[in-house]
Tab-separated table of C-alpha atoms in Angstrom:
chain	number	residue	atom	x	y	z
A	1	SER	CA	0.000	0.000	0.000
A	2	ALA	CA	0.967	3.676	-0.074
A	3	VAL	CA	0.673	6.341	2.605
A	4	ILE	CA	-0.514	9.616	1.131
A	5	SER	CA	-0.310	12.936	2.963
A	6	GLN	CA	-2.189	15.981	1.768
A	7	LYS	CA	-1.730	19.542	2.954
A	8	PRO	CA	-3.645	21.538	3.908
A	9	SER	CA	-6.343	19.250	5.254
A	10	ARG	CA	-8.754	22.152	5.175
A	11	ASP	CA	-8.741	25.869	4.501
A	12	ILE	CA	-11.064	28.816	4.204
A	13	CYS	CA	-10.161	31.103	1.328
A	14	GLN	CA	-11.266	34.442	-0.015
A	15	ARG	CA	-12.757	34.838	-3.467
A	16	GLY	CA	-10.142	35.686	-6.085
A	17	THR	CA	-7.206	34.124	-4.279
A	18	SER	CA	-5.307	30.956	-5.180
A	19	LEU	CA	-4.359	27.994	-3.030
A	20	THR	CA	-1.844	25.214	-3.623
A	21	ILE	CA	-2.507	21.733	-2.289
A	22	GLN	CA	0.362	19.333	-1.765
A	23	CYS	CA	0.333	15.551	-2.097
A	24	GLN	CA	3.259	13.577	-0.684
A	25	VAL	CA	3.559	9.790	-1.020
A	26	ASP	CA	5.821	7.619	1.116
A	27	SER	CA	7.062	5.639	-1.890
A	28	GLN	CA	7.616	6.140	-5.585
A	29	VAL	CA	4.431	5.726	-7.585
A	30	THR	CA	3.788	5.498	-11.274
A	31	MET	CA	0.433	7.238	-11.563
A	32	MET	CA	-0.865	10.247	-9.648
A	33	PHE	CA	-4.292	11.792	-10.114
A	34	TRP	CA	-6.267	14.719	-8.745
A	35	TYR	CA	-10.002	14.452	-8.081
A	36	ARG	CA	-12.652	16.892	-6.923
A	37	GLN	CA	-15.622	16.042	-4.713
A	38	GLN	CA	-18.178	18.814	-4.588
A	39	PRO	CA	-20.450	18.964	-1.514
A	40	GLY	CA	-22.714	15.937	-1.359
A	41	GLN	CA	-21.472	14.682	-4.711
A	42	SER	CA	-19.339	11.917	-6.103
A	43	LEU	CA	-15.757	12.286	-7.290
A	44	THR	CA	-14.714	13.721	-10.635
A	45	LEU	CA	-11.271	13.353	-12.157
A	46	ILE	CA	-9.522	16.675	-12.745
A	47	ALA	CA	-6.263	15.517	-14.287
A	48	THR	CA	-3.434	13.018	-14.406
A	49	ALA	CA	-0.214	14.442	-12.956
A	50	ASN	CA	2.654	13.430	-15.241
A	51	GLN	CA	6.156	13.348	-13.869
A	52	GLY	CA	8.356	15.850	-15.625
A	53	SER	CA	5.748	17.015	-18.115
A	54	GLU	CA	2.451	18.858	-18.324
A	55	ALA	CA	-0.571	17.292	-16.681
A	56	THR	CA	-3.309	15.696	-18.766
A	57	TYR	CA	-6.650	17.370	-18.049
A	58	GLU	CA	-10.131	15.922	-18.314
A	59	SER	CA	-12.945	17.621	-20.155
A	60	GLY	CA	-14.121	20.696	-18.286
A	61	PHE	CA	-10.826	21.328	-16.498
A	62	VAL	CA	-8.056	23.598	-17.774
A	63	ILE	CA	-4.474	24.283	-16.815
A	64	ASP	CA	-5.013	27.992	-16.169
A	65	LYS	CA	-7.572	27.209	-13.473
A	66	PHE	CA	-5.921	24.073	-12.027
A	67	PRO	CA	-2.161	24.159	-12.639
A	68	ILE	CA	-0.477	20.939	-11.537
A	69	SER	CA	3.136	20.117	-10.871
A	70	ARG	CA	4.815	16.763	-10.433
A	71	PRO	CA	8.547	17.238	-10.052
A	72	ASN	CA	9.273	13.647	-8.997
A	73	LEU	CA	7.677	10.247	-8.364
A	74	THR	CA	6.554	10.999	-4.799
A	75	PHE	CA	5.170	14.538	-4.884
A	76	SER	CA	2.567	16.614	-6.707
A	77	THR	CA	0.773	19.913	-6.226
A	78	LEU	CA	-2.601	21.172	-7.414
A	79	THR	CA	-3.319	24.883	-7.428
A	80	VAL	CA	-6.867	26.174	-7.467
A	81	SER	CA	-6.574	29.608	-9.087
A	82	ASN	CA	-8.762	32.687	-8.809
A	83	MET	CA	-11.171	30.877	-6.543
A	84	SER	CA	-14.905	31.416	-6.422
A	85	PRO	CA	-17.482	29.870	-4.068
A	86	GLU	CA	-18.173	27.221	-6.735
A	87	ASP	CA	-14.665	25.875	-6.115
A	88	SER	CA	-15.615	24.893	-2.562
A	89	SER	CA	-14.943	21.165	-2.610
A	90	ILE	CA	-12.769	18.392	-1.308
A	91	TYR	CA	-9.729	17.872	-3.505
A	92	LEU	CA	-8.194	14.413	-3.359
A	93	CYS	CA	-4.916	13.002	-4.553
A	94	SER	CA	-4.865	9.387	-5.774
A	95	VAL	CA	-1.944	7.110	-6.597
A	96	ASN	CA	-1.253	3.775	-8.192
A	97	THR	CA	1.963	2.018	-7.233
A	98	GLY	CA	2.163	0.165	-10.519
A	99	SER	CA	2.475	-3.338	-9.144
A	100	THR	CA	-1.240	-4.040	-8.784
A	101	GLY	CA	-4.549	-2.478	-9.680
A	102	GLU	CA	-4.844	-0.814	-6.279
A	103	LEU	CA	-5.586	2.898	-6.281
A	104	PHE	CA	-5.171	4.741	-2.996
A	105	PHE	CA	-6.509	8.117	-1.941
A	106	GLY	CA	-5.271	10.776	0.398
A	107	GLU	CA	-7.491	12.141	3.135
A	108	GLY	CA	-8.418	15.088	0.952
A	109	SER	CA	-8.161	18.862	1.272
A	110	ARG	CA	-11.450	20.543	2.109
A	111	LEU	CA	-11.615	24.050	0.670
A	112	THR	CA	-14.282	26.593	1.511
A	113	VAL	CA	-14.320	29.755	-0.593
A	114	LEU	CA	-16.139	32.763	0.808
B	1	GLY	CA	-20.334	7.766	-22.694
B	2	GLU	CA	-19.221	6.161	-19.500
B	3	ASP	CA	-21.623	6.119	-16.584
B	4	VAL	CA	-21.704	4.334	-13.245
B	5	GLU	CA	-24.970	4.078	-11.344
B	6	GLN	CA	-25.780	3.154	-7.775
B	7	SER	CA	-28.836	3.312	-5.597
B	8	LEU	CA	-28.587	6.222	-3.179
B	9	PHE	CA	-29.553	4.665	0.116
B	10	LEU	CA	-29.622	1.338	1.946
B	11	SER	CA	-30.719	0.639	5.489
B	12	VAL	CA	-30.061	-2.684	7.235
B	13	ARG	CA	-30.242	-4.078	10.733
B	14	GLU	CA	-27.021	-4.831	12.578
B	15	GLY	CA	-25.968	-8.438	11.995
B	16	ASP	CA	-27.766	-8.739	8.661
B	17	SER	CA	-26.029	-8.820	5.301
B	18	SER	CA	-25.862	-5.716	3.115
B	19	VAL	CA	-25.778	-5.842	-0.657
B	20	ILE	CA	-24.838	-2.700	-2.546
B	21	ASN	CA	-25.330	-2.767	-6.296
B	22	CYS	CA	-23.677	-0.905	-9.132
B	23	THR	CA	-24.023	-0.877	-12.903
B	24	TYR	CA	-21.447	0.441	-15.306
B	25	THR	CA	-21.281	0.996	-19.039
B	26	ASP	CA	-17.657	0.804	-20.165
B	27	SER	CA	-17.038	-2.739	-21.342
B	28	SER	CA	-13.299	-2.063	-21.613
B	29	SER	CA	-12.908	-1.492	-17.866
B	30	THR	CA	-9.870	-3.258	-16.488
B	31	TYR	CA	-10.596	-3.005	-12.777
B	32	LEU	CA	-13.673	-2.251	-10.707
B	33	TYR	CA	-13.412	-0.850	-7.216
B	34	TRP	CA	-15.334	-0.392	-4.007
B	35	TYR	CA	-14.432	2.507	-1.718
B	36	LYS	CA	-15.793	3.496	1.677
B	37	GLN	CA	-16.084	7.109	2.808
B	38	GLU	CA	-16.906	7.945	6.392
B	39	PRO	CA	-18.072	11.463	7.328
B	40	GLY	CA	-15.287	14.006	6.970
B	41	ALA	CA	-12.798	11.405	5.785
B	42	GLY	CA	-11.086	10.463	2.563
B	43	LEU	CA	-11.724	7.326	0.526
B	44	GLN	CA	-10.707	3.962	1.883
B	45	LEU	CA	-10.088	1.256	-0.689
B	46	LEU	CA	-12.138	-1.761	0.412
B	47	THR	CA	-11.519	-4.117	-2.456
B	48	TYR	CA	-11.157	-4.290	-6.202
B	49	ILE	CA	-11.700	-6.926	-8.828
B	50	PHE	CA	-10.042	-7.566	-12.140
B	51	SER	CA	-12.509	-7.594	-15.002
B	52	ASN	CA	-11.848	-11.227	-15.931
B	53	MET	CA	-12.929	-12.432	-12.480
B	54	ASP	CA	-16.463	-13.316	-11.398
B	55	MET	CA	-16.045	-13.165	-7.663
B	56	LYS	CA	-13.646	-12.030	-4.993
B	57	GLN	CA	-13.964	-12.647	-1.272
B	58	ASP	CA	-12.082	-10.851	1.461
B	59	GLN	CA	-13.198	-11.597	5.033
B	60	ARG	CA	-16.712	-10.101	5.365
B	61	LEU	CA	-16.683	-8.663	1.873
B	62	THR	CA	-17.777	-10.471	-1.277
B	63	VAL	CA	-17.653	-8.843	-4.682
B	64	LEU	CA	-19.632	-10.308	-7.564
B	65	LEU	CA	-19.073	-9.211	-11.139
B	66	ASN	CA	-21.462	-9.993	-13.982
B	67	LYS	CA	-19.598	-8.704	-16.976
B	68	LYS	CA	-22.368	-9.598	-19.417
B	69	ASP	CA	-24.858	-7.386	-17.567
B	70	LYS	CA	-22.166	-4.890	-16.458
B	71	HIS	CA	-23.296	-5.362	-12.871
B	72	LEU	CA	-21.126	-5.224	-9.779
B	73	SER	CA	-22.196	-5.896	-6.225
B	74	LEU	CA	-20.639	-5.672	-2.790
B	75	ARG	CA	-21.956	-7.919	-0.047
B	76	ILE	CA	-21.037	-7.146	3.543
B	77	ALA	CA	-21.699	-10.053	5.878
B	78	ASP	CA	-22.671	-9.494	9.518
B	79	THR	CA	-23.009	-5.740	9.004
B	80	GLN	CA	-21.903	-3.640	11.972
B	81	THR	CA	-22.705	-0.071	12.986
B	82	GLY	CA	-19.140	0.850	12.047
B	83	ASP	CA	-19.984	-0.080	8.463
B	84	SER	CA	-22.301	2.936	8.225
B	85	ALA	CA	-20.755	5.122	5.523
B	86	ILE	CA	-21.033	6.027	1.856
B	87	TYR	CA	-19.875	3.308	-0.518
B	88	PHE	CA	-18.650	4.224	-3.969
B	89	CYS	CA	-18.142	1.857	-6.848
B	90	ALA	CA	-15.754	2.947	-9.574
B	91	GLU	CA	-14.527	1.615	-12.873
B	92	SER	CA	-11.168	2.253	-14.450
B	93	MET	CA	-11.164	3.642	-17.937
B	94	ASP	CA	-9.402	0.947	-19.953
B	95	SER	CA	-5.931	0.422	-18.428
B	96	SER	CA	-5.242	4.028	-17.525
B	97	TYR	CA	-6.330	3.756	-13.866
B	98	LYS	CA	-8.445	6.861	-14.326
B	99	LEU	CA	-11.623	6.210	-12.371
B	100	ILE	CA	-15.252	6.974	-13.053
B	101	PHE	CA	-17.227	6.948	-9.836
B	102	GLY	CA	-20.809	6.121	-9.088
B	103	SER	CA	-22.912	8.530	-7.075
B	104	GLY	CA	-22.354	6.586	-3.878
B	105	THR	CA	-24.707	4.519	-1.711
B	106	ARG	CA	-25.281	5.692	1.828
B	107	LEU	CA	-25.457	2.637	4.098
B	108	LEU	CA	-27.185	3.062	7.430
B	109	VAL	CA	-26.848	0.221	9.923
B	110	ARG	CA	-29.575	0.203	12.582
B	111	PRO	CA	-28.785	-1.284	16.002
């Protein structure tokens, strides 16, 4: 398994500001993903974080709004830019270690935008 | 397009078995997953099944996969109050490990 740490665990942000969420894994992983869970909803994939190259975004998500970095095989960041109340969600990091089909999730970062 | 559907709510008595159902549409799914989410927490991977398997058992959990009908179920034996949570099924999009989630089933276990 993999131990995934996300920071911050929660934050309250002002409209128009940006916040960067960190995801740290205790071992090297092949695949890293970022998901969003809006209040009372299911999870939606934002993007695949690619090591050393630009992230691959899903339909409806763009790099200007959700820039992602992945400088190595254990760490990634997601920035939520120019936030509005509609961005209030839980943002979750997910990893696959590559050896099995297991996909693990971090505890999530709960953002509230006022 | 891809879609994963679940019933929204299930209520069972403590000690009974719970069966949570899920249907999916992508026939090229490689893996199918069950996750548990307790209030205010992240997602806990309960179990997953490879698409060429029919059944997988892990202690109190039994997963059944009917690939012909694109139907997945999770059976929890001897359900306990600590099993109360939201259960999400998810399918991987081909072999990319990108997941499409169902809407989640809220399981309530009554004492």
